[in-house]
Structure formats: structure tokens, C-alpha cells
PDB file of N, CA and C in Angstrom:
ATOM      1  N   MET A   1    -211.670-133.507  82.602  1.00  0.00           N
ATOM      2  CA  MET A   1    -210.988-133.993  83.540  1.00  0.00           C
ATOM      3  C   MET A   1    -209.479-134.371  82.977  1.00  0.00           C
ATOM      4  N   PHE A   2    -208.571-133.641  83.504  1.00  0.00           N
ATOM      5  CA  PHE A   2    -207.391-134.009  83.178  1.00  0.00           C
ATOM      6  C   PHE A   2    -206.726-135.137  83.569  1.00  0.00           C
ATOM      7  N   ILE A   3    -206.294-136.228  83.021  1.00  0.00           N
ATOM      8  CA  ILE A   3    -205.622-137.675  83.719  1.00  0.00           C
ATOM      9  C   ILE A   3    -204.314-137.533  83.339  1.00  0.00           C
ATOM     10  N   LEU A   4    -203.373-137.603  84.617  1.00  0.00           N
ATOM     11  CA  LEU A   4    -201.931-137.749  84.311  1.00  0.00           C
ATOM     12  C   LEU A   4    -201.492-139.187  84.094  1.00  0.00           C
ATOM     13  N   ARG A   5    -201.096-139.464  83.188  1.00  0.00           N
ATOM     14  CA  ARG A   5    -200.582-140.909  82.941  1.00  0.00           C
ATOM     15  C   ARG A   5    -199.109-141.095  83.274  1.00  0.00           C
ATOM     16  N   ALA A   6    -198.595-140.901  84.362  1.00  0.00           N
ATOM     17  CA  ALA A   6    -197.191-140.721  84.732  1.00  0.00           C
ATOM     18  C   ALA A   6    -197.136-141.752  85.741  1.00  0.00           C
ATOM     19  N   TYR A   7    -195.786-142.177  86.112  1.00  0.00           N
ATOM     20  CA  TYR A   7    -195.596-142.824  87.285  1.00  0.00           C
ATOM     21  C   TYR A   7    -194.000-142.833  87.628  1.00  0.00           C
ATOM     22  N   VAL A   8    -193.811-142.947  88.868  1.00  0.00           N
ATOM     23  CA  VAL A   8    -192.166-142.850  89.012  1.00  0.00           C
ATOM     24  C   VAL A   8    -191.717-144.205  89.805  1.00  0.00           C
ATOM     25  N   LYS A   9    -190.687-144.593  89.269  1.00  0.00           N
ATOM     26  CA  LYS A   9    -189.984-145.552  89.755  1.00  0.00           C
ATOM     27  C   LYS A   9    -188.573-145.290  90.614  1.00  0.00           C
ATOM     28  N   LYS A  10    -188.508-145.774  91.915  1.00  0.00           N
ATOM     29  CA  LYS A  10    -187.136-145.475  92.658  1.00  0.00           C
ATOM     30  C   LYS A  10    -186.307-146.242  92.561  1.00  0.00           C
ATOM     31  N   THR A  11    -184.774-145.802  92.521  1.00  0.00           N
ATOM     32  CA  THR A  11    -183.814-146.788  92.605  1.00  0.00           C
ATOM     33  C   THR A  11    -182.861-146.092  93.720  1.00  0.00           C
ATOM     34  N   ALA A  12    -181.641-146.635  93.979  1.00  0.00           N
ATOM     35  CA  ALA A  12    -180.780-146.245  95.041  1.00  0.00           C
ATOM     36  C   ALA A  12    -180.640-144.771  95.001  1.00  0.00           C
ATOM     37  N   HIS A  13    -180.298-144.310  93.823  1.00  0.00           N
ATOM     38  CA  HIS A  13    -179.502-142.967  93.481  1.00  0.00           C
ATOM     39  C   HIS A  13    -180.765-142.065  92.338  1.00  0.00           C
ATOM     40  N   PHE A  14    -181.714-142.512  91.823  1.00  0.00           N
ATOM     41  CA  PHE A  14    -182.533-141.917  90.995  1.00  0.00           C
ATOM     42  C   PHE A  14    -183.965-142.002  91.144  1.00  0.00           C
ATOM     43  N   MET A  15    -184.891-141.102  90.783  1.00  0.00           N
ATOM     44  CA  MET A  15    -185.989-141.366  90.758  1.00  0.00           C
ATOM     45  C   MET A  15    -186.516-141.174  89.202  1.00  0.00           C
ATOM     46  N   ILE A  16    -186.939-142.156  88.557  1.00  0.00           N
ATOM     47  CA  ILE A  16    -187.001-141.897  87.189  1.00  0.00           C
ATOM     48  C   ILE A  16    -188.617-141.977  86.986  1.00  0.00           C
ATOM     49  N   ILE A  17    -188.885-140.770  86.111  1.00  0.00           N
ATOM     50  CA  ILE A  17    -190.332-140.566  85.863  1.00  0.00           C
ATOM     51  C   ILE A  17    -190.561-140.911  84.494  1.00  0.00           C
ATOM     52  N   PHE A  18    -191.608-141.553  84.514  1.00  0.00           N
ATOM     53  CA  PHE A  18    -192.531-142.092  83.120  1.00  0.00           C
ATOM     54  C   PHE A  18    -193.629-141.378  82.602  1.00  0.00           C
ATOM     55  N   TYR A  19    -193.725-140.743  81.667  1.00  0.00           N
ATOM     56  CA  TYR A  19    -194.676-140.158  81.345  1.00  0.00           C
ATOM     57  C   TYR A  19    -195.196-140.648  80.008  1.00  0.00           C
ATOM     58  N   GLU A  20    -196.664-141.003  80.020  1.00  0.00           N
ATOM     59  CA  GLU A  20    -196.944-141.480  78.661  1.00  0.00           C
ATOM     60  C   GLU A  20    -196.303-142.590  77.753  1.00  0.00           C
ATOM     61  N   LYS A  21    -195.473-143.472  78.302  1.00  0.00           N
ATOM     62  CA  LYS A  21    -194.758-144.292  77.857  1.00  0.00           C
ATOM     63  C   LYS A  21    -193.891-143.683  76.927  1.00  0.00           C
ATOM     64  N   VAL A  22    -193.570-142.575  76.924  1.00  0.00           N
ATOM     65  CA  VAL A  22    -192.932-141.938  75.468  1.00  0.00           C
ATOM     66  C   VAL A  22    -191.784-140.953  76.233  1.00  0.00           C
ATOM     67  N   VAL A  23    -192.021-140.313  77.427  1.00  0.00           N
ATOM     68  CA  VAL A  23    -190.969-139.521  77.664  1.00  0.00           C
ATOM     69  C   VAL A  23    -190.400-140.198  79.271  1.00  0.00           C
ATOM     70  N   THR A  24    -188.971-140.409  79.417  1.00  0.00           N
ATOM     71  CA  THR A  24    -188.423-140.754  80.603  1.00  0.00           C
ATOM     72  C   THR A  24    -187.407-139.683  81.058  1.00  0.00           C
ATOM     73  N   VAL A  25    -187.702-139.401  82.389  1.00  0.00           N
ATOM     74  CA  VAL A  25    -186.967-138.397  82.936  1.00  0.00           C
ATOM     75  C   VAL A  25    -186.169-138.674  84.219  1.00  0.00           C
ATOM     76  N   PRO A  26    -184.747-139.219  83.965  1.00  0.00           N
ATOM     77  CA  PRO A  26    -184.230-139.466  85.225  1.00  0.00           C
ATOM     78  C   PRO A  26    -183.876-138.382  86.217  1.00  0.00           C
ATOM     79  N   VAL A  27    -184.009-138.497  87.218  1.00  0.00           N
ATOM     80  CA  VAL A  27    -183.916-137.281  88.398  1.00  0.00           C
ATOM     81  C   VAL A  27    -182.810-137.908  89.537  1.00  0.00           C
ATOM     82  N   LYS A  28    -181.659-137.298  89.420  1.00  0.00           N
ATOM     83  CA  LYS A  28    -180.796-137.942  90.486  1.00  0.00           C
ATOM     84  C   LYS A  28    -181.155-137.385  91.918  1.00  0.00           C
ATOM     85  N   LYS A  29    -181.328-138.315  92.952  1.00  0.00           N
ATOM     86  CA  LYS A  29    -181.565-137.759  94.198  1.00  0.00           C
ATOM     87  C   LYS A  29    -180.704-137.029  94.946  1.00  0.00           C
ATOM     88  N   SER A  30    -179.419-137.065  94.622  1.00  0.00           N
ATOM     89  CA  SER A  30    -178.376-135.876  95.215  1.00  0.00           C
ATOM     90  C   SER A  30    -178.512-134.807  94.418  1.00  0.00           C
ATOM     91  N   GLY A  31    -179.182-134.507  93.305  1.00  0.00           N
ATOM     92  CA  GLY A  31    -178.997-133.513  92.715  1.00  0.00           C
ATOM     93  C   GLY A  31    -180.028-132.379  92.937  1.00  0.00           C
ATOM     94  N   PHE A  32    -180.756-132.435  94.007  1.00  0.00           N
ATOM     95  CA  PHE A  32    -181.821-131.399  94.263  1.00  0.00           C
ATOM     96  C   PHE A  32    -180.890-130.085  94.699  1.00  0.00           C
ATOM     97  N   SER A  33    -181.341-128.945  94.313  1.00  0.00           N
ATOM     98  CA  SER A  33    -180.727-127.830  94.797  1.00  0.00           C
ATOM     99  C   SER A  33    -181.643-127.001  95.427  1.00  0.00           C
ATOM    100  N   LYS A  34    -183.029-127.295  95.635  1.00  0.00           N
ATOM    101  CA  LYS A  34    -184.106-127.050  96.430  1.00  0.00           C
ATOM    102  C   LYS A  34    -184.932-127.990  96.752  1.00  0.00           C
ATOM    103  N   GLY A  35    -185.188-127.948  98.232  1.00  0.00           N
ATOM    104  CA  GLY A  35    -186.058-129.263  98.651  1.00  0.00           C
ATOM    105  C   GLY A  35    -185.462-130.596  98.607  1.00  0.00           C
ATOM    106  N   THR A  36    -186.223-131.717  98.752  1.00  0.00           N
ATOM    107  CA  THR A  36    -185.457-132.932  99.078  1.00  0.00           C
ATOM    108  C   THR A  36    -186.247-133.975  97.989  1.00  0.00           C
ATOM    109  N   PRO A  37    -185.505-135.217  97.969  1.00  0.00           N
ATOM    110  CA  PRO A  37    -186.397-136.241  97.219  1.00  0.00           C
ATOM    111  C   PRO A  37    -187.723-136.582  97.901  1.00  0.00           C
ATOM    112  N   GLU A  38    -187.529-136.562  99.052  1.00  0.00           N
ATOM    113  CA  GLU A  38    -188.696-137.144 100.064  1.00  0.00           C
ATOM    114  C   GLU A  38    -189.959-135.916  99.772  1.00  0.00           C
ATOM    115  N   ALA A  39    -189.318-134.921  99.647  1.00  0.00           N
ATOM    116  CA  ALA A  39    -190.479-133.719  99.465  1.00  0.00           C
ATOM    117  C   ALA A  39    -191.115-133.747  98.181  1.00  0.00           C
ATOM    118  N   PHE A  40    -190.071-134.077  97.124  1.00  0.00           N
ATOM    119  CA  PHE A  40    -190.434-134.097  95.831  1.00  0.00           C
ATOM    120  C   PHE A  40    -191.436-135.388  95.461  1.00  0.00           C
ATOM    121  N   GLU A  41    -191.223-136.487  96.475  1.00  0.00           N
ATOM    122  CA  GLU A  41    -192.258-137.663  96.140  1.00  0.00           C
ATOM    123  C   GLU A  41    -193.380-137.359  96.887  1.00  0.00           C
ATOM    124  N   ALA A  42    -193.355-136.480  98.078  1.00  0.00           N
ATOM    125  CA  ALA A  42    -194.560-136.311  98.653  1.00  0.00           C
ATOM    126  C   ALA A  42    -195.590-135.412  97.521  1.00  0.00           C
ATOM    127  N   PHE A  43    -194.743-134.433  96.936  1.00  0.00           N
ATOM    128  CA  PHE A  43    -195.532-133.567  96.041  1.00  0.00           C
ATOM    129  C   PHE A  43    -196.358-134.461  94.946  1.00  0.00           C
ATOM    130  N   LEU A  44    -195.642-135.619  94.320  1.00  0.00           N
ATOM    131  CA  LEU A  44    -196.141-136.415  93.417  1.00  0.00           C
ATOM    132  C   LEU A  44    -197.196-137.154  93.673  1.00  0.00           C
ATOM    133  N   LEU A  45    -196.964-137.798  94.956  1.00  0.00           N
ATOM    134  CA  LEU A  45    -198.047-138.678  95.645  1.00  0.00           C
ATOM    135  C   LEU A  45    -199.443-137.416  95.696  1.00  0.00           C
ATOM    136  N   GLU A  46    -199.267-136.329  96.192  1.00  0.00           N
ATOM    137  CA  GLU A  46    -200.371-135.193  96.385  1.00  0.00           C
ATOM    138  C   GLU A  46    -201.023-135.463  94.833  1.00  0.00           C
ATOM    139  N   LYS A  47    -200.368-135.196  93.857  1.00  0.00           N
ATOM    140  CA  LYS A  47    -200.850-135.044  92.506  1.00  0.00           C
ATOM    141  C   LYS A  47    -201.302-136.104  91.805  1.00  0.00           C
ATOM    142  N   GLY A  48    -201.190-137.553  92.692  1.00  0.00           N
ATOM    143  CA  GLY A  48    -202.089-138.504  92.094  1.00  0.00           C
ATOM    144  C   GLY A  48    -200.909-139.546  91.013  1.00  0.00           C
ATOM    145  N   VAL A  49    -199.738-139.214  91.301  1.00  0.00           N
ATOM    146  CA  VAL A  49    -198.635-139.995  90.340  1.00  0.00           C
ATOM    147  C   VAL A  49    -198.380-141.188  91.521  1.00  0.00           C
ATOM    148  N   LYS A  50    -198.303-142.484  90.914  1.00  0.00           N
ATOM    149  CA  LYS A  50    -197.957-143.540  91.302  1.00  0.00           C
ATOM    150  C   LYS A  50    -196.551-143.585  91.642  1.00  0.00           C
ATOM    151  N   VAL A  51    -196.125-144.004  92.766  1.00  0.00           N
ATOM    152  CA  VAL A  51    -194.437-143.990  93.040  1.00  0.00           C
ATOM    153  C   VAL A  51    -193.933-145.302  93.575  1.00  0.00           C
ATOM    154  N   LYS A  52    -193.207-146.252  92.752  1.00  0.00           N
ATOM    155  CA  LYS A  52    -193.037-147.647  92.702  1.00  0.00           C
ATOM    156  C   LYS A  52    -191.815-147.664  93.669  1.00  0.00           C
TER     157      LYS A  52
END
């Protein structure tokens, strides 16, 4: 079984994805060209990623 060790922290302007305590990916909420930050958050929650 594949276990995703990732979580997301939300700030006022960014969603920051932390993966395996090694990779950090900042995603600017206003930078989505397709979809919305809310839809992305729903997708992450569906995949079992914790969003704080």
C-alpha cells in the first residue's frame, strides 16, 4: 500500500505543500489558471492529504 506523507498548510495567499519533510511547494492561491483553490483543497482531502 502506498502511503502519502504529505500535508498542506494554508495562509492568506498561499497553500504550502510539504512532502516527506524534504520537498516544499508553495502554491499561490491567485495563480490557478484552471480550477480554484477550493477545488484543489477538495482534491487533496479526497486523496487523504491533511490540510491545516
